Short mmCIF file of C-alpha atoms and ligand atoms in Angstrom, two decimals:
data_model
loop_
_atom_site.label_atom_id
_atom_site.label_comp_id
_atom_site.label_asym_id
_atom_site.label_seq_id
_atom_site.Cartn_x
_atom_site.Cartn_y
_atom_site.Cartn_z
CA MET C 558 -26.98 -18.95 -46.61
CA THR C 559 -23.43 -19.44 -47.93
CA GLN C 560 -21.07 -16.55 -48.69
CA ASP C 561 -21.41 -17.45 -52.35
CA GLU C 562 -25.19 -17.06 -52.16
CA LEU C 563 -24.80 -13.72 -50.38
CA LYS C 564 -22.55 -12.55 -53.21
CA GLU C 565 -25.17 -13.61 -55.76
CA LEU C 566 -27.83 -11.71 -53.85
CA VAL C 567 -25.92 -8.44 -53.74
CA ALA C 568 -24.74 -8.83 -57.33
CA LYS C 569 -28.33 -9.04 -58.52
CA GLU C 570 -29.27 -5.93 -56.52
CA ALA C 571 -26.48 -3.96 -58.23
CA LEU C 572 -28.08 -4.49 -61.66
CA GLU C 573 -30.24 -1.42 -61.06
CA PHE C 574 -27.14 0.78 -61.31
CA ILE C 575 -26.52 -0.16 -64.92
CA PRO C 576 -27.20 2.95 -66.98
CA LYS C 577 -29.77 2.79 -69.81
CA SER C 578 -27.06 4.18 -72.05
CA GLY C 579 -23.43 5.05 -71.65
CA VAL C 580 -20.47 3.43 -70.00
CA LEU C 581 -20.46 1.20 -66.91
CA GLY C 582 -17.30 0.72 -64.82
CA VAL C 583 -16.75 -2.87 -63.72
CA GLY C 584 -14.37 -3.98 -60.98
CA SER C 585 -12.81 -7.35 -60.19
CA GLY C 586 -13.15 -10.24 -57.80
CA SER C 587 -15.62 -13.00 -57.07
CA THR C 588 -18.54 -10.68 -56.22
CA VAL C 589 -18.04 -8.90 -59.53
CA VAL C 590 -17.96 -12.29 -61.28
CA LYS C 591 -21.46 -12.87 -59.84
CA PHE C 592 -22.47 -9.41 -61.08
CA ILE C 593 -21.31 -10.18 -64.62
CA GLU C 594 -23.09 -13.55 -64.47
CA ALA C 595 -26.27 -11.74 -63.37
CA ILE C 596 -25.99 -9.33 -66.33
CA ALA C 597 -25.92 -12.36 -68.63
CA LYS C 598 -28.62 -14.29 -66.75
CA TYR C 599 -31.13 -11.40 -66.72
CA LYS C 600 -30.13 -10.25 -70.22
CA ILE C 601 -29.42 -6.68 -69.12
CA LYS C 602 -28.29 -4.38 -71.88
CA VAL C 603 -24.93 -2.72 -71.27
CA ASP C 604 -23.89 -0.17 -73.88
CA ALA C 605 -20.20 -0.40 -73.11
CA ALA C 606 -17.89 -0.89 -70.16
CA VAL C 607 -14.51 -0.01 -68.78
CA SER C 608 -12.82 -2.81 -66.91
CA SER C 609 -10.39 -3.00 -64.01
CA SER C 610 -8.66 -6.23 -64.97
CA ILE C 611 -7.84 -8.50 -67.88
CA LYS C 612 -10.02 -11.22 -66.33
CA THR C 613 -13.03 -8.88 -66.09
CA THR C 614 -12.45 -7.73 -69.67
CA HIS C 615 -12.53 -11.32 -70.91
CA MET C 616 -15.67 -12.09 -68.94
CA LEU C 617 -17.46 -9.00 -70.24
CA GLU C 618 -16.44 -9.67 -73.83
CA ASP C 619 -17.52 -13.29 -73.51
CA ILE C 620 -21.08 -12.14 -72.81
CA GLY C 621 -20.99 -9.67 -75.69
CA ILE C 622 -20.22 -6.42 -73.84
CA ARG C 623 -17.90 -4.00 -75.59
CA VAL C 624 -14.98 -2.98 -73.37
CA LEU C 625 -13.56 0.46 -74.08
CA ASP C 626 -10.04 1.75 -73.57
CA THR C 627 -10.15 4.01 -70.50
CA ASN C 628 -8.31 6.66 -72.52
CA ASP C 629 -11.27 6.85 -74.89
CA VAL C 630 -13.75 7.41 -72.06
CA GLY C 631 -12.68 10.06 -69.57
CA GLU C 632 -15.52 10.10 -67.04
CA TYR C 633 -18.67 8.07 -66.50
CA GLU C 634 -21.42 7.58 -63.92
CA PHE C 635 -21.25 4.28 -62.00
CA TYR C 636 -18.35 2.05 -61.00
CA ILE C 637 -19.36 -1.26 -59.43
CA ASP C 638 -16.79 -3.22 -57.45
CA GLY C 639 -16.28 -5.33 -54.35
CA ALA C 640 -14.03 -4.76 -51.34
CA ASP C 641 -11.96 -6.81 -48.95
CA GLU C 642 -12.89 -4.58 -46.02
CA ILE C 643 -15.10 -1.52 -45.70
CA ASP C 644 -15.51 0.68 -42.61
CA GLU C 645 -18.39 2.87 -41.48
CA ASN C 646 -16.98 5.86 -43.40
CA PHE C 647 -16.89 3.75 -46.59
CA HIS C 648 -13.09 3.67 -46.63
CA MET C 649 -11.97 0.36 -48.09
CA ILE C 650 -9.14 -2.10 -48.42
CA LYS C 651 -9.09 -3.55 -51.92
CA GLY C 652 -6.63 -5.55 -53.98
CA GLY C 653 -7.11 -9.06 -52.67
CA GLY C 654 -7.29 -10.00 -56.34
CA ALA C 655 -4.21 -7.87 -57.20
CA CYS C 656 -6.21 -5.46 -59.39
CA LEU C 657 -5.94 -2.44 -57.09
CA THR C 658 -4.25 -0.01 -59.47
CA ARG C 659 -6.66 -0.46 -62.35
CA GLU C 660 -9.52 -0.47 -59.85
CA LYS C 661 -8.37 2.86 -58.45
CA ILE C 662 -8.10 4.32 -61.94
CA CYS C 663 -11.60 3.14 -62.93
CA ALA C 664 -13.01 4.35 -59.58
CA SER C 665 -11.43 7.78 -60.04
CA MET C 666 -13.21 8.15 -63.39
CA ALA C 667 -16.67 7.47 -61.94
CA SER C 668 -19.11 9.89 -60.34
CA LYS C 669 -20.36 7.17 -58.00
CA PHE C 670 -18.61 4.10 -56.57
CA ILE C 671 -21.10 1.36 -55.76
CA CYS C 672 -19.49 -1.14 -53.42
CA ILE C 673 -21.00 -4.64 -53.44
CA ALA C 674 -20.16 -6.93 -50.57
CA ASP C 675 -21.43 -9.44 -48.11
CA GLU C 676 -21.63 -8.46 -44.46
CA SER C 677 -18.38 -10.27 -43.60
CA LYS C 678 -16.54 -7.34 -45.23
CA LEU C 679 -17.85 -4.72 -42.77
CA VAL C 680 -15.29 -3.69 -40.14
CA THR C 681 -14.90 -0.99 -37.50
CA GLN C 682 -11.19 -0.50 -38.31
CA LEU C 683 -9.37 -1.39 -41.52
CA GLY C 684 -6.32 -3.64 -41.37
CA LYS C 685 -7.18 -7.18 -40.36
CA PHE C 686 -7.21 -8.06 -44.06
CA ALA C 687 -3.65 -7.76 -45.35
CA LEU C 688 -3.25 -4.39 -47.07
CA PRO C 689 -1.87 -4.84 -50.63
CA VAL C 690 0.77 -2.49 -52.02
CA GLU C 691 1.60 -2.78 -55.73
CA VAL C 692 5.30 -2.07 -56.34
CA ILE C 693 7.65 -1.71 -59.27
CA PRO C 694 9.76 -4.91 -59.02
CA MET C 695 13.12 -3.05 -58.83
CA ALA C 696 11.83 -1.12 -55.79
CA ARG C 697 10.59 -4.15 -53.82
CA LYS C 698 13.49 -4.04 -51.31
CA ILE C 699 13.56 -0.32 -50.61
CA VAL C 700 9.78 -0.08 -50.43
CA SER C 701 9.80 -2.96 -47.92
CA ILE C 702 12.34 -1.06 -45.80
CA ARG C 703 10.18 2.09 -45.88
CA LEU C 704 7.05 0.10 -45.00
CA LYS C 705 8.82 -1.53 -42.04
CA GLU C 706 9.71 1.96 -40.83
CA LEU C 707 5.95 2.61 -40.71
CA GLY C 708 5.52 -0.44 -38.47
CA ALA C 709 4.28 -2.75 -41.22
CA ASN C 710 5.27 -6.33 -41.94
CA PRO C 711 5.42 -6.56 -45.76
CA VAL C 712 5.26 -10.01 -47.34
CA LEU C 713 5.83 -10.52 -51.05
CA ARG C 714 2.73 -12.17 -52.54
CA ALA C 715 3.87 -15.48 -54.02
CA ASN C 716 3.39 -16.22 -57.72
CA CYS C 717 1.73 -12.90 -58.36
CA ILE C 718 2.48 -10.50 -61.19
CA THR C 719 -0.20 -7.87 -61.68
CA ASP C 720 -1.81 -6.91 -65.00
CA ASN C 721 0.70 -4.02 -64.97
CA GLY C 722 3.75 -6.32 -64.67
CA CYS C 723 4.32 -5.37 -61.02
CA GLU C 724 4.49 -7.20 -57.68
CA ILE C 725 2.39 -7.07 -54.53
CA LEU C 726 3.61 -6.61 -50.96
CA ASP C 727 0.91 -7.55 -48.44
CA LEU C 728 0.97 -5.76 -45.08
CA GLN C 729 -0.35 -8.22 -42.55
CA ASP C 730 -2.06 -7.14 -39.33
CA PHE C 731 -1.39 -3.49 -40.09
CA MET C 732 -4.25 -1.76 -38.32
CA ILE C 733 -5.02 1.63 -39.85
CA GLU C 734 -6.10 4.53 -37.65
CA ASP C 735 -6.25 7.25 -40.29
CA PRO C 736 -6.94 5.73 -43.72
CA ILE C 737 -6.58 8.98 -45.71
CA ALA C 738 -3.24 9.86 -44.08
CA MET C 739 -1.91 6.32 -44.54
CA GLU C 740 -3.02 6.23 -48.17
CA ASN C 741 -1.06 9.42 -48.80
CA ILE C 742 2.03 8.25 -46.91
CA ILE C 743 2.30 4.87 -48.66
CA ASN C 744 1.46 6.26 -52.09
CA ASN C 745 4.34 8.74 -51.69
CA ILE C 746 7.02 6.07 -51.25
CA PRO C 747 9.10 5.95 -54.46
CA GLY C 748 8.47 2.65 -56.23
CA VAL C 749 4.90 2.26 -54.96
CA VAL C 750 2.43 2.10 -57.81
CA THR C 751 -0.68 2.04 -55.62
CA VAL C 752 -1.71 1.13 -52.11
CA GLY C 753 -4.97 -0.77 -51.78
CA LEU C 754 -6.45 1.80 -49.42
CA PHE C 755 -9.43 3.44 -51.05
CA ALA C 756 -10.00 6.31 -48.61
CA LYS C 757 -9.59 9.45 -50.72
CA ARG C 758 -11.84 7.97 -53.40
CA LYS C 759 -14.09 5.86 -51.22
CA ALA C 760 -17.44 4.23 -51.94
CA ASP C 761 -20.54 6.40 -52.29
CA VAL C 762 -23.08 3.63 -51.96
CA LEU C 763 -22.69 0.36 -50.08
CA LEU C 764 -24.86 -2.63 -50.92
CA TYR C 765 -24.23 -5.47 -48.51
CA ALA C 766 -25.91 -8.81 -48.31
CA THR C 767 -27.05 -10.43 -45.10
CA LYS C 768 -29.06 -13.61 -44.65
CA ASP C 769 -32.14 -11.36 -44.33
CA GLY C 770 -31.55 -9.58 -47.63
CA VAL C 771 -29.54 -6.74 -49.12
CA ASN C 772 -29.03 -3.54 -47.13
CA ARG C 773 -28.21 -0.24 -48.72
CA LYS C 774 -26.23 2.61 -47.18
CA VAL C 775 -25.55 5.92 -48.86
CA LEU C 776 -23.00 8.40 -47.54
C1 5RP X 1449 -9.69 -7.30 -56.35
C2 5RP X 1449 -10.53 -6.59 -55.33
C3 5RP X 1449 -11.84 -7.20 -54.99
O1 5RP X 1449 -12.84 -6.25 -55.15
C4 5RP X 1449 -11.78 -7.62 -53.56
O2 5RP X 1449 -10.66 -8.48 -53.39
C5 5RP X 1449 -13.06 -8.35 -53.14
O3 5RP X 1449 -13.11 -9.55 -53.80
P1 5RP X 1449 -14.26 -10.61 -53.62
O4 5RP X 1449 -15.48 -10.04 -54.26
O5 5RP X 1449 -13.73 -11.83 -54.31
O6 5RP X 1449 -14.46 -10.87 -52.15
O7 5RP X 1449 -10.19 -5.58 -54.80
O8 5RP X 1449 -8.45 -6.67 -56.51
#
């Protein structure tokens, strides 16, 4: 089974988390693209959504789903999104698609974060996938200096401006021993908009696809 097929499998499984009424939170990335395609394919009714990226918004609107301004919503039940890495405590690295800040906002509004992934995303320690840090452009240099002081090797992501008009520094091979502590430390550097560590607001449910089917873990 290809990784693409695994993503389709898990995306279909996530359809059961779509509420009969009310708002659904929708993340970003290729697994979420499969999820949106599955909504269309199986003609699932979605009352309304909040979206974590401009691309997701366009995709949802293209299949007739109303996308609400997050400021008009407040809180809602389920947020469905992928991850670049997820550990056994459901801490995640996210932001491979540069949508980390809006993803963190949408995740913070939800009662439950449903992470959809294929088994290649499961890790024992976060950090092999480059950790994204969204920065205000004028702070790129000083934030890089502060990140180097933490032992990181920040690399400016080429040709990437986020939906918020910011830049991304990727921290390569930055193995993370204490995800909550590191999330706090990096988020506190002036000029950082968001770090792509999702440890304080982690996933609640993990659906992950293997060649034998979709497994479900609940914390
Ligand atoms: C985008 C994200 C995605 O959820 C993450 O990169 C996983 O993407 P994919 O489903 O394509 O593997 O955080 O910012």
